[in-house]
XYZ file of C-alpha atoms in Angstrom:
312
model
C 57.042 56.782 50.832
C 57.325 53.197 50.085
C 55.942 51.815 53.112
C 52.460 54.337 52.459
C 52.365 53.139 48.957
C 51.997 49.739 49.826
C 49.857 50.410 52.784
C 47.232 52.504 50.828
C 47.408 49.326 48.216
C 47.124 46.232 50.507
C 44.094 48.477 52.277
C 42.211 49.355 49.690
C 42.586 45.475 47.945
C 41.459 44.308 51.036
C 37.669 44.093 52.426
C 37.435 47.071 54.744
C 38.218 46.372 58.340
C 35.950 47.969 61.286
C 37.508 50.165 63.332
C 38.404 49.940 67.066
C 36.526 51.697 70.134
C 39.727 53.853 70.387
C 40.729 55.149 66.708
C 43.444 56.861 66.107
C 43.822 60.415 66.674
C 43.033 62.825 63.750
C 43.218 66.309 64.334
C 40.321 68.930 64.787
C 41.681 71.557 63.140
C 42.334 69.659 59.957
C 42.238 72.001 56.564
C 39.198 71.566 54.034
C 39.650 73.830 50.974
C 36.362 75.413 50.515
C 34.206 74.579 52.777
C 31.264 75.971 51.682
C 31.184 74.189 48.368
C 32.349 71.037 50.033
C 28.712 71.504 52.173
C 26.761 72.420 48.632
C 28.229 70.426 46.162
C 27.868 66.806 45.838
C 30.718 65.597 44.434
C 32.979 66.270 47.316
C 32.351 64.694 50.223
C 32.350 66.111 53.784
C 35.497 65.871 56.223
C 33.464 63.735 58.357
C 32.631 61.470 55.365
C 36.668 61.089 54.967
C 37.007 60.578 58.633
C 34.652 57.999 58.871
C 36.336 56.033 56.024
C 39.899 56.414 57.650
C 38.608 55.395 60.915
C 37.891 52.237 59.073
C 40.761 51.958 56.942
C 43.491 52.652 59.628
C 41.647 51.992 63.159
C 43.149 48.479 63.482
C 46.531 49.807 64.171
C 46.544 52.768 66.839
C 49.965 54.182 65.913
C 48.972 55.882 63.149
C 47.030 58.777 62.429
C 45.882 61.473 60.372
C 45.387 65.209 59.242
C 42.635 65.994 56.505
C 44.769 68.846 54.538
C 42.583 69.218 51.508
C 39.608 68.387 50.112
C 38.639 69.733 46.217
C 37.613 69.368 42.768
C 40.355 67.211 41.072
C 41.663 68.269 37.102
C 39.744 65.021 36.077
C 35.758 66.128 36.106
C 33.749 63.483 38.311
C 36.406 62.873 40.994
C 37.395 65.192 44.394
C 40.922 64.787 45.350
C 41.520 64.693 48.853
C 45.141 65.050 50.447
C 45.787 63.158 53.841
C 48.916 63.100 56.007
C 49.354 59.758 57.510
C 51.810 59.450 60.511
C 53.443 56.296 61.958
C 56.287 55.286 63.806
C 58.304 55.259 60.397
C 57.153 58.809 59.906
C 54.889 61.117 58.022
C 53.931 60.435 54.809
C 51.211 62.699 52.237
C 48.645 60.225 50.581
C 46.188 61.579 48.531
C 42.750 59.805 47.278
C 40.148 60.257 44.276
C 36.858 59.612 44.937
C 34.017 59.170 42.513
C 31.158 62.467 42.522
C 28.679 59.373 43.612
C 30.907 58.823 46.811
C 30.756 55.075 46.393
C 34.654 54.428 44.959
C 37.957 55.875 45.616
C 41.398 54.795 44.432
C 44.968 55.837 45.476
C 48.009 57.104 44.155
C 48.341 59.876 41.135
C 46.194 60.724 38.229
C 48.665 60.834 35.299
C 48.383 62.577 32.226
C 47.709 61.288 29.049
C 47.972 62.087 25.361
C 50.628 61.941 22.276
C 53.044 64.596 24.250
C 51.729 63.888 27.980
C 54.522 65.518 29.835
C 54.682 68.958 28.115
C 52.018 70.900 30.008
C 54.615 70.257 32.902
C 57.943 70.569 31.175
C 56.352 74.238 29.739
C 55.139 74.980 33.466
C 58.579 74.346 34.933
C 60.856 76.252 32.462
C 59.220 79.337 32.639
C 58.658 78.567 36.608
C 62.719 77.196 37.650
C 64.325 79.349 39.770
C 66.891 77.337 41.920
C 70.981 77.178 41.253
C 71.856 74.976 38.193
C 74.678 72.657 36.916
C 74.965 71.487 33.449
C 74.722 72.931 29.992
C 71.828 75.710 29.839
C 70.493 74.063 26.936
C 70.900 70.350 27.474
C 68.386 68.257 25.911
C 67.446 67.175 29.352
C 66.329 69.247 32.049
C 65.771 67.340 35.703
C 63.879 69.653 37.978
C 64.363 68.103 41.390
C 61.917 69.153 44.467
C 63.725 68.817 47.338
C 63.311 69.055 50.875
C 66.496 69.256 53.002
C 65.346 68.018 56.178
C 63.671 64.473 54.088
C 65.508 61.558 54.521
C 64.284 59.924 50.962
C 65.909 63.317 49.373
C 69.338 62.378 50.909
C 68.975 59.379 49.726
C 68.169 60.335 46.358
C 71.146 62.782 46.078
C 74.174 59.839 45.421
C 71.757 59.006 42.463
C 71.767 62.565 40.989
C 75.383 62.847 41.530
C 76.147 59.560 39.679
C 73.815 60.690 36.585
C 75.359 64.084 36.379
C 79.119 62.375 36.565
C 77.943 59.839 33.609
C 75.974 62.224 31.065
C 77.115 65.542 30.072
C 73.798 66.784 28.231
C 71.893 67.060 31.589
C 70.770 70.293 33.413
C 69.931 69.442 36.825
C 67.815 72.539 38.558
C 67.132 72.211 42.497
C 63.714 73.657 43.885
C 63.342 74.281 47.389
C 59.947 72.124 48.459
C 59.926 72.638 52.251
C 57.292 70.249 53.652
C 54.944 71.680 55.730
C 54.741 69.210 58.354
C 55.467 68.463 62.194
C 58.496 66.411 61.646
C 60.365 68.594 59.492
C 60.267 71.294 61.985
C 63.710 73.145 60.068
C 63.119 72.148 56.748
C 61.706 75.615 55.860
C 65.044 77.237 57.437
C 66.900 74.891 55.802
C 65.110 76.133 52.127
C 65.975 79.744 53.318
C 69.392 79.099 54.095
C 69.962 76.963 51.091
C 68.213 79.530 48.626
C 70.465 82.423 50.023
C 73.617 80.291 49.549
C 72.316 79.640 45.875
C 72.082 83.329 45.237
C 75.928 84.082 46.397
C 77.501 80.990 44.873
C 76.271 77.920 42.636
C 79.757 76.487 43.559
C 79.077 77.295 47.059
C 75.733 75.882 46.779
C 75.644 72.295 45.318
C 78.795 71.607 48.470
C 76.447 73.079 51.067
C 73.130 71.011 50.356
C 75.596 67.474 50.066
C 76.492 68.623 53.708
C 73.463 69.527 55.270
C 72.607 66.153 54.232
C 75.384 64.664 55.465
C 74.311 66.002 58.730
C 71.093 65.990 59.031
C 71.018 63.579 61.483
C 72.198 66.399 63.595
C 70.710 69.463 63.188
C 67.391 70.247 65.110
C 64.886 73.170 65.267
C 66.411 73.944 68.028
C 70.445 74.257 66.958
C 69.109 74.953 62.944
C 70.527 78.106 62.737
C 73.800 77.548 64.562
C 74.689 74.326 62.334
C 73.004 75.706 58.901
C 75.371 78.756 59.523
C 78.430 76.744 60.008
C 77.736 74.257 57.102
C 77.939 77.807 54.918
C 81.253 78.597 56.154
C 82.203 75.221 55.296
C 80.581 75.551 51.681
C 82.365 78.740 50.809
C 80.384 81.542 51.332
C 79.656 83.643 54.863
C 78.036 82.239 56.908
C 76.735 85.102 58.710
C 75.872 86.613 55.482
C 73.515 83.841 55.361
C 72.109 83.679 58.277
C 71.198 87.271 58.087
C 70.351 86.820 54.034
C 67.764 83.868 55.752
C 65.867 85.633 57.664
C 64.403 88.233 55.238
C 61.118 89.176 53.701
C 62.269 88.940 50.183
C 64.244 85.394 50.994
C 60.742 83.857 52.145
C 59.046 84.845 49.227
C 61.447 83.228 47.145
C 61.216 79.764 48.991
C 57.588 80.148 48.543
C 57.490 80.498 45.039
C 59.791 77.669 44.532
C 56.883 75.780 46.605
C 54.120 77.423 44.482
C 55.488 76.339 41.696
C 55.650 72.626 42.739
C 52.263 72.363 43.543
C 51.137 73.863 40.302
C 52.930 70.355 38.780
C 50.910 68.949 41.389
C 53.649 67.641 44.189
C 52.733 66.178 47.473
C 56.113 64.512 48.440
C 59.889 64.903 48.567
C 62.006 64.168 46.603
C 59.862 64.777 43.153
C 62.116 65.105 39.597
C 60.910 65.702 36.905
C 62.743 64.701 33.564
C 61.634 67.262 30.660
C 58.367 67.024 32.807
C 58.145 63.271 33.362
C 57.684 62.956 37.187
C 59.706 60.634 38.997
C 58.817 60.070 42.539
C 61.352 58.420 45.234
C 64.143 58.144 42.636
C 65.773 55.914 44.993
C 63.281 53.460 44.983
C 63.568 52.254 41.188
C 67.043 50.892 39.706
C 69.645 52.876 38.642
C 69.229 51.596 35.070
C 66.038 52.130 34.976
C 66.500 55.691 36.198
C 69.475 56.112 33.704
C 67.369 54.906 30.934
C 64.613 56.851 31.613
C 66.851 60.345 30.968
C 68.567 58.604 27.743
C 65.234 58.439 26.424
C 64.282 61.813 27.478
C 67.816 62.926 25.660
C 66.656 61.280 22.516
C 63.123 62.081 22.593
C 64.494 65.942 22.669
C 66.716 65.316 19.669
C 63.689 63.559 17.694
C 61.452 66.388 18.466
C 64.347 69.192 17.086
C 64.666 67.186 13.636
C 61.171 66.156 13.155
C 61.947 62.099 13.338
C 59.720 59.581 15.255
């Protein structure tokens, strides 16, 4: 995630750059969200429009590539959002663009929002939304909502964070959403979320032990061996593994995961590992100091006990 930050900031500093006879590779069959207002309406421009403009953004360097996933009215009138999957050596990474209705400026990164409360919309979405096994008092004045993706390397990375937080400060809840990306390079993460939502259901114990492992070994596990190792690593965890395995595979498990995901991009996720602290988003936890991070939920600790007794 940090190397696409910076790269979607130095580019779009910089003077464009033309592109080379051979650009990169983009794929046909790239997703437009409705098409036929994205032909009629003027304010969102045309996958061919976005192609062009990524052809000249990225065609100096031919190992990397893209996949249009979504173009669409944003939440902020005037602007279309449109959602790109960028893929280099160093991996796959989901960028998403505004771009003004008269198609002459974009910027990158997030639209935030803004007010007196600013995160509640989001804090209100995700506690009637959470789902996912828990640790923590149930009514700790902080809630962290973490979107997590077990086959993302950034979300194993983030997890020695989380554990350190929860060890230091009692008043946190800490909720875990399945957020399976949908992308070529996480080929098992969506097994992964089905596996780890059925341990959930037989054992939050069992649970917390069996995520910390398949990250452990994720290294090792392919789409190929996913159910072999996933199955194991539930043994290991404390629950049955072929309990699991089975409990994985069904109809009802699958709808579950999906929700989870629904409910992420209703707060408007496009990566792993997203928090949320009482609905302040926190991307790539691992990527800001621990101080920082720790100061962050203080606050949020404090804000909750200024909002119950009316102080400011």
């Amino acid at each position: 995630m940090r190397y696409f930050n910076c790269l979607w900031i130095c580019l779009l500093l910089a003077a464009p750059v033309v592109a080379q006879q051979k650009s990169p590779a983009h794929s046909a069959k790239s997703v437009v969200a409705a098409p036929a207002k994205a032909e009629t309406s003027p304010s969102l421009p045309t996958e061919e429009t976005v192609n062009a403009f990524l052809r000249q953004m990225f065609g100096y360097d031919s190992s990397l590539s893209w996949k249009i996933a979504e173009i669409r009215p944003s939440d902020a009138a005037g602007l279309a959002k449109i959602t790109v999957i960028v893929s280099s050596p160093q991996g796959q990474q989901v960028s998403v663009l505004y771009v003004t209705s008269d198609g002459e400026h974009a910027l990158s990164g997030e639209l935030i929002p803004f007010g007196v409360r600013p995160f509640d919309a989001d804090r209100k979405q995700l506690e009637k939304g959470i789902t996912g096994p828990s640790r923590g008092p149930a009514k700790a004045p902080a809630t962290i909502v973490e979107f997590s993706d077990l086959q993302c390397p950034h979300c194993k990375e983030a997890q020695p964070i989380l554990e350190k937080l929860m060890g230091e400060e009692p008043n946190v809840r800490l909720v875990f959403q399945n957020f399976p990306l949908a992308i070529p390079s996480h080929d098992w993460a969506a097994k992964g979320a089905a596996y780890a939502d059925c341990v959930g259901v037989a054992s939050s114990d069992a649970f917390w032990k069996f995520i910390h492992d398949v990250y452990d070994a994720q290294t090792v596990i392919t789409a190929a061996n996913a159910d072999e190792k996933l199955t194991a690593l539930a043994g290991q965890a404390g629950v049955k593994g072929a309990d699991m395995a089975t409990c994985a595979a069904q109809p009802d498990t699958t709808a579950r995961v999906q929700q989870s995901v629904a409910l992420g991009k209703a707060v408007k996720i496009t990566g792993t590992p997203t928090l949320f602290v009482n609905g302040r988003k926190i991307e790539n936890v691992s990527g800001i100091p621990y101080d920082v991070f720790k100061k962050l939920v203080d606050f949020a600790i404090k804000d909750a006990g200024d909002q119950q007794t009316g102080a400011k």
